[in-house]
PDB file of C-alpha atoms and ligand atoms in Angstrom:
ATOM      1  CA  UNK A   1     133.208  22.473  72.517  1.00 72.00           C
ATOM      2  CA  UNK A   2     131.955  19.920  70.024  1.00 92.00           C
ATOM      3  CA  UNK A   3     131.005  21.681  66.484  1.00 97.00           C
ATOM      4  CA  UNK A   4     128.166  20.361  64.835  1.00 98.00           C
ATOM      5  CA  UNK A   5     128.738  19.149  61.193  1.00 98.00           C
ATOM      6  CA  UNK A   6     126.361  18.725  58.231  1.00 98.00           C
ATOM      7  CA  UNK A   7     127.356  14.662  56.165  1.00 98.00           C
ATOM      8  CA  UNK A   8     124.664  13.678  53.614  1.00 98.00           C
ATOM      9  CA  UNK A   9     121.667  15.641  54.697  1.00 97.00           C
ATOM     10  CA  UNK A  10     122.615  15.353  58.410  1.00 98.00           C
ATOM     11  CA  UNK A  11     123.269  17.450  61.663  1.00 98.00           C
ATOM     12  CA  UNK A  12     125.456  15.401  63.641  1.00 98.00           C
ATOM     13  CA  UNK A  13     128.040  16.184  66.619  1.00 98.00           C
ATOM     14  CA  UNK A  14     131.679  16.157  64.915  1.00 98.00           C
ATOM     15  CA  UNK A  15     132.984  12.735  66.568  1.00 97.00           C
ATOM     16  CA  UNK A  16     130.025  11.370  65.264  1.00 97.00           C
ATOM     17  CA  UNK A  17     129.938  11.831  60.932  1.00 98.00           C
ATOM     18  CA  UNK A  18     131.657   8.706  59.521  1.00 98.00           C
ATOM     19  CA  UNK A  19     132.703   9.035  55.760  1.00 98.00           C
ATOM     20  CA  UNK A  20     133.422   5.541  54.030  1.00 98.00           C
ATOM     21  CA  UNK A  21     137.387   4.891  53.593  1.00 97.00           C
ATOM     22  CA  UNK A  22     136.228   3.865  50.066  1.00 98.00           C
ATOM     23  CA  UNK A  23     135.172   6.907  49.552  1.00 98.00           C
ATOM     24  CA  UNK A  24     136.975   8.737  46.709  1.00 98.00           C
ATOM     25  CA  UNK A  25     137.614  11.770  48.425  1.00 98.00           C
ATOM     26  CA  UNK A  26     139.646   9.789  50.699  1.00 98.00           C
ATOM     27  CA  UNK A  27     141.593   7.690  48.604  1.00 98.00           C
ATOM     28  CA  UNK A  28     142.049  10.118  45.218  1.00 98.00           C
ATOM     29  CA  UNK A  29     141.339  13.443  46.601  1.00 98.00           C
ATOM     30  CA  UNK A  30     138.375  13.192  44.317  1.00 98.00           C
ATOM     31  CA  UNK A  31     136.509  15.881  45.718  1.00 98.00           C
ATOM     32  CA  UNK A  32     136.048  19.683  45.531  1.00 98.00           C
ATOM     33  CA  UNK A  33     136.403  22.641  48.582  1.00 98.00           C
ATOM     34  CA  UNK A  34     135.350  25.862  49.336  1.00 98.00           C
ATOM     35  CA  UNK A  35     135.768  28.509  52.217  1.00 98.00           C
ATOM     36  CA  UNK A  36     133.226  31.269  53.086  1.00 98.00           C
ATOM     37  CA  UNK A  37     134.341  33.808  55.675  1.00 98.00           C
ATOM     38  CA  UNK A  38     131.849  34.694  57.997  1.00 98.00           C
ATOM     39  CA  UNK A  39     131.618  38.442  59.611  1.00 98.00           C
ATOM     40  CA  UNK A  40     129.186  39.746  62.137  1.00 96.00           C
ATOM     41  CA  UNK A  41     127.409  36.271  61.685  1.00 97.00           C
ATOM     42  CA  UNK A  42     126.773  37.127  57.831  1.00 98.00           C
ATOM     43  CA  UNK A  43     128.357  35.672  54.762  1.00 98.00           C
ATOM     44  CA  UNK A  44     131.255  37.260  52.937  1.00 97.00           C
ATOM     45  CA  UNK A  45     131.327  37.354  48.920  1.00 97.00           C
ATOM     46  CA  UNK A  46     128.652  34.052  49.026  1.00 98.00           C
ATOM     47  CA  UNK A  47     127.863  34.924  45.335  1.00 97.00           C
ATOM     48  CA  UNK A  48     131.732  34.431  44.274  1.00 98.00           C
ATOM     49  CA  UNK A  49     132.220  31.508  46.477  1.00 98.00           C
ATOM     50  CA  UNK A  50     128.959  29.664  45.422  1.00 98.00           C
ATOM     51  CA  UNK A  51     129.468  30.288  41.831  1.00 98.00           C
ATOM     52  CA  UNK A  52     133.014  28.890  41.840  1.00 98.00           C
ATOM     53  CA  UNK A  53     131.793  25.556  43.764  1.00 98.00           C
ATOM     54  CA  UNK A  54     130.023  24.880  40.783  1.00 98.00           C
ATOM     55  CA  UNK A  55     132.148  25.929  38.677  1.00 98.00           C
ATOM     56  CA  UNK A  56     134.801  23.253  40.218  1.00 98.00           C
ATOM     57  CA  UNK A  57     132.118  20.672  40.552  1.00 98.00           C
ATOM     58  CA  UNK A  58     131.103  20.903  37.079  1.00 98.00           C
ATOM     59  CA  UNK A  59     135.235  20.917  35.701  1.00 98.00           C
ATOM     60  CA  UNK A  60     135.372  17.855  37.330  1.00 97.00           C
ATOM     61  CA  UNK A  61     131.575  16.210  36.709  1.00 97.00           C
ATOM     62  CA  UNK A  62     130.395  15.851  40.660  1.00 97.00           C
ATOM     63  CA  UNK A  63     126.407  16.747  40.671  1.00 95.00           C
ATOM     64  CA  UNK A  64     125.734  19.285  43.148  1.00 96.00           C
ATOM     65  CA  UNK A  65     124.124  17.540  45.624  1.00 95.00           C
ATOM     66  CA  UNK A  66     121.530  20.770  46.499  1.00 97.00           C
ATOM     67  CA  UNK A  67     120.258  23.339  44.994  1.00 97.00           C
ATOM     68  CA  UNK A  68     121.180  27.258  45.227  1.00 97.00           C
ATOM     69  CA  UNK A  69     118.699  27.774  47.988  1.00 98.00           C
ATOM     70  CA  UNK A  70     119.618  25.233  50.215  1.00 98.00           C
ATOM     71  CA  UNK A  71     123.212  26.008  49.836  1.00 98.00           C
ATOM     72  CA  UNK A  72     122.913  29.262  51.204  1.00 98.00           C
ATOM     73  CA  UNK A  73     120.399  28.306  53.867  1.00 98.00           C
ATOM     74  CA  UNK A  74     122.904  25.570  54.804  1.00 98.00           C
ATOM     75  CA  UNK A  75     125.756  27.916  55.196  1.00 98.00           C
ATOM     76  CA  UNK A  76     123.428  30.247  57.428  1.00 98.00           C
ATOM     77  CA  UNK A  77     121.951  26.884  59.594  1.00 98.00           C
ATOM     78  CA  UNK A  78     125.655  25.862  60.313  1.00 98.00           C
ATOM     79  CA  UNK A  79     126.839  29.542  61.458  1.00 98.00           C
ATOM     80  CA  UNK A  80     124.012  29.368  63.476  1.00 98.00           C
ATOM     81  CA  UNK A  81     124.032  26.076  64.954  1.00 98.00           C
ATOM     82  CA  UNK A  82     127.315  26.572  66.162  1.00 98.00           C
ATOM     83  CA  UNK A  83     126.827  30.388  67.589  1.00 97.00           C
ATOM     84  CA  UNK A  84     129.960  31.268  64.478  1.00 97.00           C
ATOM     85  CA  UNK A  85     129.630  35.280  64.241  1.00 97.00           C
ATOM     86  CA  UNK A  86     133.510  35.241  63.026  1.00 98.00           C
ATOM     87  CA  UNK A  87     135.311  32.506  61.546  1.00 98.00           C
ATOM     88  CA  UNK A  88     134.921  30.480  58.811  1.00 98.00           C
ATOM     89  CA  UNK A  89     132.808  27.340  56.751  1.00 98.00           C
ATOM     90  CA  UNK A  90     134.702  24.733  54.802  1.00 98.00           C
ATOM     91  CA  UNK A  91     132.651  22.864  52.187  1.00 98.00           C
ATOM     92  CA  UNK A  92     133.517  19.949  50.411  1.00 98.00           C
ATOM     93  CA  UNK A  93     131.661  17.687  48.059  1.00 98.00           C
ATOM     94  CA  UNK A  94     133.486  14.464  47.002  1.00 98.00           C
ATOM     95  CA  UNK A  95     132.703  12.299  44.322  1.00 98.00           C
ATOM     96  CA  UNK A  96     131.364   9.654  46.858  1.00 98.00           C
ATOM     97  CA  UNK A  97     131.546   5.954  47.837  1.00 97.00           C
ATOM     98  CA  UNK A  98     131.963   3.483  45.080  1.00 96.00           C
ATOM     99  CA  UNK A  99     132.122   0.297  47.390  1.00 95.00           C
ATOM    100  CA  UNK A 100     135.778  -0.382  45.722  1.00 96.00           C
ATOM    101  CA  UNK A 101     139.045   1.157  44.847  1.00 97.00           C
ATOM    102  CA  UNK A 102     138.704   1.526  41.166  1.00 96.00           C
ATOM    103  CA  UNK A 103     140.069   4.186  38.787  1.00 97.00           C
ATOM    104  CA  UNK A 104     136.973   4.698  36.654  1.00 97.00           C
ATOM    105  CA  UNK A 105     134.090   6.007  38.238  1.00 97.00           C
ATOM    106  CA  UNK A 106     130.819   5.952  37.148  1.00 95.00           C
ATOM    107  CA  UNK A 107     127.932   9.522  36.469  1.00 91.00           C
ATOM    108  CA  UNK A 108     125.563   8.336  38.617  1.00 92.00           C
ATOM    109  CA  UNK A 109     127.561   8.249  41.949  1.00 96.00           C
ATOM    110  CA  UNK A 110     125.923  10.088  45.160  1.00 97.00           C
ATOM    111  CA  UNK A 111     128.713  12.688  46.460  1.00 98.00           C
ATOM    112  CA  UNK A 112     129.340  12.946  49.730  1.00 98.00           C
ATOM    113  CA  UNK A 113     128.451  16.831  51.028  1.00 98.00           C
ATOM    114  CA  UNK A 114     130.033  17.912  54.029  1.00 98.00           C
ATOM    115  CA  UNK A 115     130.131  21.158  55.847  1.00 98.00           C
ATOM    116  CA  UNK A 116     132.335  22.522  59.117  1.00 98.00           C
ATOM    117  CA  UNK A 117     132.842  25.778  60.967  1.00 98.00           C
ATOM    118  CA  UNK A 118     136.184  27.269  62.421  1.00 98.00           C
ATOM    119  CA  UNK A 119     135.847  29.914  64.739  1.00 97.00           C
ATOM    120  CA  UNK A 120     138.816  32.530  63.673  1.00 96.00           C
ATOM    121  CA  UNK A 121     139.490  36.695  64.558  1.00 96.00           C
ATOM    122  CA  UNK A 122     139.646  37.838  61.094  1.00 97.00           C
ATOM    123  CA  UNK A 123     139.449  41.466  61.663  1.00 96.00           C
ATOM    124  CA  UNK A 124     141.364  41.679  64.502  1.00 92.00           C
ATOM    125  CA  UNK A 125     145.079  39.569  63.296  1.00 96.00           C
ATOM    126  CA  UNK A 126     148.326  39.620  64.007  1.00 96.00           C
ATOM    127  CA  UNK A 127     149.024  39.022  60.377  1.00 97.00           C
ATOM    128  CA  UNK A 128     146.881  41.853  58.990  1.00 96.00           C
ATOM    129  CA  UNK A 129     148.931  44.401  61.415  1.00 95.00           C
ATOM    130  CA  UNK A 130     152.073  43.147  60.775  1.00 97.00           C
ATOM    131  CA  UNK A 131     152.653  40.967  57.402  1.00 98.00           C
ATOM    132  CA  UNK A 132     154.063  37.794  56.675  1.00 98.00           C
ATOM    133  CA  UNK A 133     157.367  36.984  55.327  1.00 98.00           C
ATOM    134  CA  UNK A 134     157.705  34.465  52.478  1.00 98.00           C
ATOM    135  CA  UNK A 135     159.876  31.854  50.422  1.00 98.00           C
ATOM    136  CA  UNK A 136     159.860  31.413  47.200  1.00 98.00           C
ATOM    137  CA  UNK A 137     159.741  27.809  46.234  1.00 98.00           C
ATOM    138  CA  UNK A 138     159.372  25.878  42.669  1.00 98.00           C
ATOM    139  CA  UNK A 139     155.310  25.476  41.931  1.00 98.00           C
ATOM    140  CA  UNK A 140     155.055  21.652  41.310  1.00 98.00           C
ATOM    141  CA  UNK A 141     151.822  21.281  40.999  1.00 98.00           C
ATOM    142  CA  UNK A 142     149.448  20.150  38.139  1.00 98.00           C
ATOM    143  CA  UNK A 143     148.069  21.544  34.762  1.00 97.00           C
ATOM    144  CA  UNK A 144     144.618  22.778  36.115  1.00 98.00           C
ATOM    145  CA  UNK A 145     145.367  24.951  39.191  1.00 98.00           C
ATOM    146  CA  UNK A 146     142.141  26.929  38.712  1.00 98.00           C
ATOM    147  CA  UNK A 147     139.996  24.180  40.058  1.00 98.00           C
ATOM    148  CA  UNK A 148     139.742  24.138  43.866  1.00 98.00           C
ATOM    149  CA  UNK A 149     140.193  20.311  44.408  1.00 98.00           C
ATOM    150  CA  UNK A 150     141.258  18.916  47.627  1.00 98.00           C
ATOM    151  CA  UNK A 151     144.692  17.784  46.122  1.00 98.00           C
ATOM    152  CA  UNK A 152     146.281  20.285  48.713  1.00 98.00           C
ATOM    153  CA  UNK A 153     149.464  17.792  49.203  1.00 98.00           C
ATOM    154  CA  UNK A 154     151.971  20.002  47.331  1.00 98.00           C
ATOM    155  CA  UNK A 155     150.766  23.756  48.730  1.00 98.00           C
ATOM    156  CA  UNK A 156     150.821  21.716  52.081  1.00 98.00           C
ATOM    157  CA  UNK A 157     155.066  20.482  51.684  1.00 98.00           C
ATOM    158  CA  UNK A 158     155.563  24.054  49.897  1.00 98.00           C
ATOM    159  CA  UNK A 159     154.691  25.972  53.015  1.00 98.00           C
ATOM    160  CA  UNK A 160     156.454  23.121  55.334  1.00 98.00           C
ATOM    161  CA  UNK A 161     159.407  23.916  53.179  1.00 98.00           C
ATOM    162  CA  UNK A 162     159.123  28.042  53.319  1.00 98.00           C
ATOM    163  CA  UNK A 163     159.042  27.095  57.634  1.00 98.00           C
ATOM    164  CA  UNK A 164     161.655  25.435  57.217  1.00 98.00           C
ATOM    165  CA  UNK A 165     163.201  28.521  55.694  1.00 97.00           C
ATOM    166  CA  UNK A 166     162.265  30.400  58.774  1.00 98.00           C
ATOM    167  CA  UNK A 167     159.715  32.239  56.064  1.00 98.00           C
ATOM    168  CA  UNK A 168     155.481  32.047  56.874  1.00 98.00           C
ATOM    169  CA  UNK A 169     154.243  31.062  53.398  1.00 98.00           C
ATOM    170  CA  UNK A 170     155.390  29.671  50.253  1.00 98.00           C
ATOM    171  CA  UNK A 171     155.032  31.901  46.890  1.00 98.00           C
ATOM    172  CA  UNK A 172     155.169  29.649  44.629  1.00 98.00           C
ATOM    173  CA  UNK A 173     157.254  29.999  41.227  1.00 98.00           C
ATOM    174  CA  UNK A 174     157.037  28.504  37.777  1.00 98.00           C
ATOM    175  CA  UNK A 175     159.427  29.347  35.291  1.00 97.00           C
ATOM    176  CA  UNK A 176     160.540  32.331  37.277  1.00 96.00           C
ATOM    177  CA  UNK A 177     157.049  34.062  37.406  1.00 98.00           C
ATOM    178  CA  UNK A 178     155.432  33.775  40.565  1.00 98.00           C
ATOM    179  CA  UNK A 179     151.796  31.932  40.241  1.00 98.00           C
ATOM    180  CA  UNK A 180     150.681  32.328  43.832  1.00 98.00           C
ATOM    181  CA  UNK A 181     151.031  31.767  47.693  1.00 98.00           C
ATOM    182  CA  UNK A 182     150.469  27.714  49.208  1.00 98.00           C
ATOM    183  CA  UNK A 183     146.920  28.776  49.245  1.00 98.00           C
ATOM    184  CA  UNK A 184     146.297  32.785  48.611  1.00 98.00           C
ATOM    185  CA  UNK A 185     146.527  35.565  45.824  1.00 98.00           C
ATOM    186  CA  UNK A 186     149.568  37.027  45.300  1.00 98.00           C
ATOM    187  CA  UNK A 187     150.212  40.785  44.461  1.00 98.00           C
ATOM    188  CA  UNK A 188     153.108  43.058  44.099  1.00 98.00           C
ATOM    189  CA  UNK A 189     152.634  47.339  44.437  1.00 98.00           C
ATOM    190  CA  UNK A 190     155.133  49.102  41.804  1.00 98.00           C
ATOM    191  CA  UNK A 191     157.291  52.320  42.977  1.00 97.00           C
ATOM    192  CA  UNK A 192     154.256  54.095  41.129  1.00 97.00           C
ATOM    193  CA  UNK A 193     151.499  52.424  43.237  1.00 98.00           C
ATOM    194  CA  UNK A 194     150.026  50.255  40.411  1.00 98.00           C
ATOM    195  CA  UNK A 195     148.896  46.778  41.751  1.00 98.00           C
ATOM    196  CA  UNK A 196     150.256  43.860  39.881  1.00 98.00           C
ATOM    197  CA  UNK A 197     149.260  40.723  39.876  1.00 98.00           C
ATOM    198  CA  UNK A 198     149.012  37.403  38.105  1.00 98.00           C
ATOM    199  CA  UNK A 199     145.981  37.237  35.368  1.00 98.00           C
ATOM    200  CA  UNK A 200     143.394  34.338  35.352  1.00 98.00           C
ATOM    201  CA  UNK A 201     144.667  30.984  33.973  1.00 98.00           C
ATOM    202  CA  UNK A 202     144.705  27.026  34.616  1.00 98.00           C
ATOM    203  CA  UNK A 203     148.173  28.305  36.420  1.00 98.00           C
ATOM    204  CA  UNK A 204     146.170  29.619  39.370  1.00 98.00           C
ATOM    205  CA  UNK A 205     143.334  29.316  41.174  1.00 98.00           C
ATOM    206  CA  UNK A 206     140.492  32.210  40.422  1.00 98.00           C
ATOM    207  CA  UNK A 207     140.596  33.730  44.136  1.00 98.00           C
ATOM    208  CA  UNK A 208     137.093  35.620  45.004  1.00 98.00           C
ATOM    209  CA  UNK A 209     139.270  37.727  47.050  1.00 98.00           C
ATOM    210  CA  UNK A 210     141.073  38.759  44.173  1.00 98.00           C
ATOM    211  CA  UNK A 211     138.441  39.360  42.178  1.00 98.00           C
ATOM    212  CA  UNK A 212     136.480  41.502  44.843  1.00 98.00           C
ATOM    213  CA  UNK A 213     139.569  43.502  45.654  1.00 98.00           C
ATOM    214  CA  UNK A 214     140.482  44.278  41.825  1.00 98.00           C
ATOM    215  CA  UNK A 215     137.351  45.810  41.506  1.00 98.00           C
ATOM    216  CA  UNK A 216     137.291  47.429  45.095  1.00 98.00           C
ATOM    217  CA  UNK A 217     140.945  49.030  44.264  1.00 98.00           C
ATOM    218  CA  UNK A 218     139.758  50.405  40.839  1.00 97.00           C
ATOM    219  CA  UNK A 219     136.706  52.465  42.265  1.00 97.00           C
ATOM    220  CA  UNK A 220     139.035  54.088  44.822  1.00 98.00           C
ATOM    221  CA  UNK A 221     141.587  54.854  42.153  1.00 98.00           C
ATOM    222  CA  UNK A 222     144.042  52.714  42.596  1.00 98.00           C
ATOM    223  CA  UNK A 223     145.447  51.003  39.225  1.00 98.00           C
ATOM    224  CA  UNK A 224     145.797  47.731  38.713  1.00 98.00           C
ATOM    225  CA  UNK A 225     147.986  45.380  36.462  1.00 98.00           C
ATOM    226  CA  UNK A 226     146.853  41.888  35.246  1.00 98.00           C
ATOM    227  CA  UNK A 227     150.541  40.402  34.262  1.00 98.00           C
ATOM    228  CA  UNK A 228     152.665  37.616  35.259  1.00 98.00           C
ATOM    229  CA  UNK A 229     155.692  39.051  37.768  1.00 98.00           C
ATOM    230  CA  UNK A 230     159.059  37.426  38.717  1.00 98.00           C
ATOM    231  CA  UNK A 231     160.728  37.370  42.180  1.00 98.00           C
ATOM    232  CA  UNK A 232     163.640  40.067  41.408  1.00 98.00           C
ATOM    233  CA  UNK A 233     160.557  41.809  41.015  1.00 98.00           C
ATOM    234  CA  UNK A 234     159.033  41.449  44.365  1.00 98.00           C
ATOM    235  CA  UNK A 235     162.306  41.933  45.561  1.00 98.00           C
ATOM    236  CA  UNK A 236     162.274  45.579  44.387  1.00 98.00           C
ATOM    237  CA  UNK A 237     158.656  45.949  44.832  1.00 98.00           C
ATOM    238  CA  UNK A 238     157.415  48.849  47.018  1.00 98.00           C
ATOM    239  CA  UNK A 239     155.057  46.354  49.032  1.00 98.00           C
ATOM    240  CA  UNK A 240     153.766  43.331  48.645  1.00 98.00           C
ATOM    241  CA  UNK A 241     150.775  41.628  49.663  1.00 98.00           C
ATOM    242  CA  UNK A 242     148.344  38.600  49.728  1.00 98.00           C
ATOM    243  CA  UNK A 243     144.493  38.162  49.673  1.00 98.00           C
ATOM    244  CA  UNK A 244     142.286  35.151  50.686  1.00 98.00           C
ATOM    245  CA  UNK A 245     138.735  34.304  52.220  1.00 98.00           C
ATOM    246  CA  UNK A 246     139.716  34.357  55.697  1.00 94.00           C
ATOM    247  CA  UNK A 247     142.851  37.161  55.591  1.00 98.00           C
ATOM    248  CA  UNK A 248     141.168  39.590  53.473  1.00 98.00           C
ATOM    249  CA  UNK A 249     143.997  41.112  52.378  1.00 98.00           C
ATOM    250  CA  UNK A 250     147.182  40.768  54.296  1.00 98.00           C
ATOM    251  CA  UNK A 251     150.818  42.622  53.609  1.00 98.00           C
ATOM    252  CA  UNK A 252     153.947  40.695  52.880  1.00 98.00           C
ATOM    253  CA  UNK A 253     157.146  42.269  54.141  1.00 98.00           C
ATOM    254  CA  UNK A 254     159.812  39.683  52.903  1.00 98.00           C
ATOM    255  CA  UNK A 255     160.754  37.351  50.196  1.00 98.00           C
ATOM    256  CA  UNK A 256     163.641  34.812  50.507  1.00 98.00           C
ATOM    257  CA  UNK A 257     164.997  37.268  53.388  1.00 98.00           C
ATOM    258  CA  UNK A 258     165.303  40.483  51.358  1.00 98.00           C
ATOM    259  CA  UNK A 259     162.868  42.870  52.844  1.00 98.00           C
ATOM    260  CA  UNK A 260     159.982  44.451  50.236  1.00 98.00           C
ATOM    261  CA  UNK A 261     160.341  48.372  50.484  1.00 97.00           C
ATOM    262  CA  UNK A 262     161.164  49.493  53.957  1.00 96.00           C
ATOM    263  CA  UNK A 263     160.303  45.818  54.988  1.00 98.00           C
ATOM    264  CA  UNK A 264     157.053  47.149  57.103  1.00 98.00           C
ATOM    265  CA  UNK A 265     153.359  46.282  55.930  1.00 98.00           C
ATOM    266  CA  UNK A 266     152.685  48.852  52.818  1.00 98.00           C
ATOM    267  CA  UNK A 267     150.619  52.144  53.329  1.00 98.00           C
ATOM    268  CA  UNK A 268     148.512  51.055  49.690  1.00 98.00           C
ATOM    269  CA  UNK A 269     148.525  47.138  51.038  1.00 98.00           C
ATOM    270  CA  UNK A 270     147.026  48.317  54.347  1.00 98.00           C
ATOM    271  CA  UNK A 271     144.636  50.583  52.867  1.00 98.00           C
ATOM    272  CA  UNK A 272     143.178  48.272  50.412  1.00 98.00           C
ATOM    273  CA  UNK A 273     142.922  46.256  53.607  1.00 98.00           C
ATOM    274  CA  UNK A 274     140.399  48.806  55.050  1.00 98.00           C
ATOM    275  CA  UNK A 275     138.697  49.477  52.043  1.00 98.00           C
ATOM    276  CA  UNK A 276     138.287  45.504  50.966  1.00 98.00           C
ATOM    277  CA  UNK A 277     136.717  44.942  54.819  1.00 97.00           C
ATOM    278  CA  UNK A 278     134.144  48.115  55.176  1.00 97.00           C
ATOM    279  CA  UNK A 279     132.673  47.229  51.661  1.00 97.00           C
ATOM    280  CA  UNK A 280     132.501  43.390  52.110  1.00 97.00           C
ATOM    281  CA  UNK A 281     131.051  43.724  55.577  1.00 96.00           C
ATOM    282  CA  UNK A 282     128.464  46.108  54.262  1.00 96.00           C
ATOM    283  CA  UNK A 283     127.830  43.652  51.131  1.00 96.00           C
ATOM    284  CA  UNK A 284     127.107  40.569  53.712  1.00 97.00           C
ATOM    285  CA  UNK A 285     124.293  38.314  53.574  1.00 97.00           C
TER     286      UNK A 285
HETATM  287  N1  PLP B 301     144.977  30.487  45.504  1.00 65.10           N
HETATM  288  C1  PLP B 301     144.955  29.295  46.122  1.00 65.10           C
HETATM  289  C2  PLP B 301     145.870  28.228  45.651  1.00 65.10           C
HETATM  290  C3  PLP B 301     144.075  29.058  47.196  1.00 65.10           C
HETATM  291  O1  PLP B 301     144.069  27.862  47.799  1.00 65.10           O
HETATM  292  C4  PLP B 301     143.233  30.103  47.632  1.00 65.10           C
HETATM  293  C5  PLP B 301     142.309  29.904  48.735  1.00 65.10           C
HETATM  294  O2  PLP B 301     142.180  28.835  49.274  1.00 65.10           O
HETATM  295  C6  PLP B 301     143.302  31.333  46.973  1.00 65.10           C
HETATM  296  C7  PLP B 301     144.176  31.497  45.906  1.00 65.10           C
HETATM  297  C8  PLP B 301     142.432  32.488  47.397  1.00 65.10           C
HETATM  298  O3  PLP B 301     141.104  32.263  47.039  1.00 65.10           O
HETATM  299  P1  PLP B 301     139.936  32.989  47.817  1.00 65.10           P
HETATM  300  O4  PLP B 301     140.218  34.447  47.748  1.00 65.10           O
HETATM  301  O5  PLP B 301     138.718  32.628  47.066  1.00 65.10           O
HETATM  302  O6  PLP B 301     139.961  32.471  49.219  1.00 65.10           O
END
């Protein structure tokens, strides 16, 4: 069935929004993204996800082309439209169409706002059940990871390269720390149960998964560890585990082929699954 899509202040049918090739989304991955997870038809962590949109936009200087109200009445229209109770909405606001290919760009450019669904079980995955395995593989990417720009080319060959591993993911490394997965949070759980993971930097992006579930693990007493780790460390982890929009938080059973702990999905990773899920669902708007 055809989704409808909101371009520029427009509901249109998908084969029919039309985005300039000049465009400099297009041609310098000019442009910013965000995903909302949506559950029982209702908005997960909105607040998190709105505030780092313009947090992005701003880094880079693209205008918000609407205000807070009509973001989150936007987000609620195009659940609707398309009948979405699970699944998810991709956002992405580009610096827009300068007529030309040019390098310098101007203040006073119109972005181009666009909006999709995907339909997607979230509660109800294979992945949550049973894990992922991953690879690790050298984090090439640039100097300000904490901004969620479309430049997706590198995550995208890192997690080509952990397939072609015969691994699901990619956790990415940089001078022997892990930063994070191709596009997720990464966490380790110590022998003594204490969640570690990465702190905020330009290294990473801030994940509003991460942040949610930090604060969701503290109140139900489990510790938590802001610090960078390295993978002989997730190698002799006692689980491991990653969090994101759409995957809440999902185990990992594997790196590089050496299983983490008994190589099943971890008692604390599936638990802070459960928790993370009942108290976003009943935080939904
Ligand atoms: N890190 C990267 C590189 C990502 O691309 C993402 C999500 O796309 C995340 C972390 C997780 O962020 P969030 O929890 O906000 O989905």
């Amino acid at each position: 069935m055809s989704r409808i899509v909101y371009l520029n202040g427009e509901w249109l049918p998908e084969a029919e929004a039309k985005v300039s090739v000049f465009d400099r989304g297009y041609l310098f991955s000019d442009a910013i993204y965000e995903v909302t997870c949506v559950l029982d038809g209702k908005l997960l962590d909105y607040d998190g996800h709105s505030a780092r949109l313009k947090r992005s936009t701003g880094a880079i200087g693209i205008k918000m082309p609407v205000d807070d109200e009509t973001l989150l009445s936007l987000h609620r229209q195009i659940a609707e439209k398309n009948e979405m109770t699970e699944g998810l909405i991709y956002l992405q606001v580009s610096r827009g169409n300068p007529g030309d290919r040019d390098f310098m760009f101007t203040d006073d450019m119109t972005p181009t706002f666009f909006m999709f669904t995907q339909k997607k079980n979230v509660i109800e995955t294979k992945t949550g059940k049973n894990g992922i395995t991953v690879a690790s593989v050298e984090d090439l990417r640039w100097g300000r990871c904490d901004i969620k720009t479309t430049q997706l080319l590198y995550p995208s060959l890192a997690k080509m390269e952990a397939h072609e591993k015969g691994a699901d993911d990619a956790w990415l490394v940089r001078d022997g720390l892990v930063t994070e997965q191709s596009s997720a949070t990464a966490y380790i759980v110590t022998k003594d149960d204490v969640v570690i993971t990465r702190p905020l930097s330009h290294e990473i992006l801030p994940g509003i998964t991460r942040a949610s579930a930090l604060v969701i693990a503290e109140k139900n007493g489990i510790k938590v560890e802001e610090r960078a780790f390295s993978v002989d460390e997730v190698k002799a982890a006692k689980e491991a585990f990653y969090t994101s929009a759409s995957n809440f938080v999902t185990p990992v059973t594997a790196i590089d082929g050496h299983p983490i702990g008994d190589g099943k999905p971890g008692a604390l990773s599936l638990k802070l699954r459960d928790l993370y899920i009942e108290d976003r669902r009943a935080n939904a708007i």
